XYZ file of C-alpha atoms in Angstrom:
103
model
C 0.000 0.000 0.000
C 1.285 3.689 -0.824
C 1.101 5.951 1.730
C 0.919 9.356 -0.126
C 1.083 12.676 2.149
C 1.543 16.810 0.647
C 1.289 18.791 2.874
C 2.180 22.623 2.877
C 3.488 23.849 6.082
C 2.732 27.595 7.521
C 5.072 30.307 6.067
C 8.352 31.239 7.527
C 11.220 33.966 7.245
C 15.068 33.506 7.108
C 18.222 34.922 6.007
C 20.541 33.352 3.918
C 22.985 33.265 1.622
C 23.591 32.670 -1.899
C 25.928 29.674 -3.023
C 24.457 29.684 -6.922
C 21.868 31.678 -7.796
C 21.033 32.485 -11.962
C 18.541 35.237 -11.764
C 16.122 33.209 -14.856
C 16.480 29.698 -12.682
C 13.996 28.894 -10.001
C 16.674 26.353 -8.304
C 19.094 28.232 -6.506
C 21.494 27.194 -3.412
C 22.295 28.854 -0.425
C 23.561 28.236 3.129
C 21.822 29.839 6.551
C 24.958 29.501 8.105
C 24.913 26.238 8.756
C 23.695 24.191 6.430
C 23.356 24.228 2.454
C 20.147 23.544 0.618
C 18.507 24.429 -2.481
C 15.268 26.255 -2.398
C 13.179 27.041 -5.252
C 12.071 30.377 -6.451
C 8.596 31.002 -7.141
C 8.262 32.489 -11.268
C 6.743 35.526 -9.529
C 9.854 35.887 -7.505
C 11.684 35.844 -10.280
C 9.733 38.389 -11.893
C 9.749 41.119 -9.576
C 13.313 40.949 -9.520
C 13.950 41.417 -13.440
C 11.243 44.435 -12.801
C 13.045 45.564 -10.371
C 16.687 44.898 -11.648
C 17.487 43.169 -8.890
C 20.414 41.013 -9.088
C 21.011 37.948 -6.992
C 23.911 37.029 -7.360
C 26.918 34.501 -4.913
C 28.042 35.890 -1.515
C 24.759 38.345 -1.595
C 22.694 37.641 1.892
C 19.062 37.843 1.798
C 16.008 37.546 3.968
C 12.631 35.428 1.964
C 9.568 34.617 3.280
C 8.894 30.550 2.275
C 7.470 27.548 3.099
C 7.836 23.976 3.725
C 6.272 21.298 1.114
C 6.911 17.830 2.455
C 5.435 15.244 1.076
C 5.375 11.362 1.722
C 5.429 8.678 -0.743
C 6.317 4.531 -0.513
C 8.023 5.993 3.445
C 10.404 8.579 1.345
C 10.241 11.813 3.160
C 11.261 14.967 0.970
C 10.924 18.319 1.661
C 11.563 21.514 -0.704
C 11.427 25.046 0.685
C 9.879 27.054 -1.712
C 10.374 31.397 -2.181
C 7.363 33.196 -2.260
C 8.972 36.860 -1.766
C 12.500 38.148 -0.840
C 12.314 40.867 1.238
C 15.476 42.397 1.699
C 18.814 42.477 -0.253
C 22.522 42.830 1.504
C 24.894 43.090 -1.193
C 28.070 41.719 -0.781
C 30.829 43.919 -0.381
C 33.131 44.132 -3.796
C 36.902 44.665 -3.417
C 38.270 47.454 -5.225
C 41.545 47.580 -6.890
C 44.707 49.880 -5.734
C 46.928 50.692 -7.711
C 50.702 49.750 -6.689
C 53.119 52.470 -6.497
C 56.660 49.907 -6.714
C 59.110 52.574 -5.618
């Protein structure tokens, strides 16, 4: 017998950070510090941010507002924590270049 369960669980915030994120792809990963995951990015998500020319993009830290879809099939547990809106951006710092004065 198959014992089938979907279930969506209540939403959630968290920062994290960006490992690989393509600003078209829905699959990105990212780390909250201690562990690495992948989430995925809801097409809306991904909209607003081309609107907004908002790049994502590794080493940038950002808080999203998600939730938890487990599901249950044959006793395999899964779950994939899915993006419904990103709601602040901390850009990661660039390094500039100085110039060398060999004297």
């Amino acid at each position: 017998m198959d014992d089938v369960m979907d279930e969506r669980l209540p939403d959630q915030e968290m920062w994290v950070k960006a490992i690989v994120a393509r600003q078209n792809e829905a699959r990105w990963k990212v780390t909250d510090g201690n562990n690495t995951f992948e989430i995925h990015v809801e097409q809306d998500v991904l909209d607003r941010l081309e609107q907004e020319n908002l790049k994502i993009t590794r080493g940038n830290i950002f808080r999203i507002r998600y939730y938890i879809r487990q599901s249950v099939k044959d006793y395999a547990l899964s779950s994939q924590y899915v993006v419904t809106e990103i709601l602040e951006v901390k850009k990661r710092m660039k390094q500039i270049e100085m110039p060398l004065a060999i004297q």
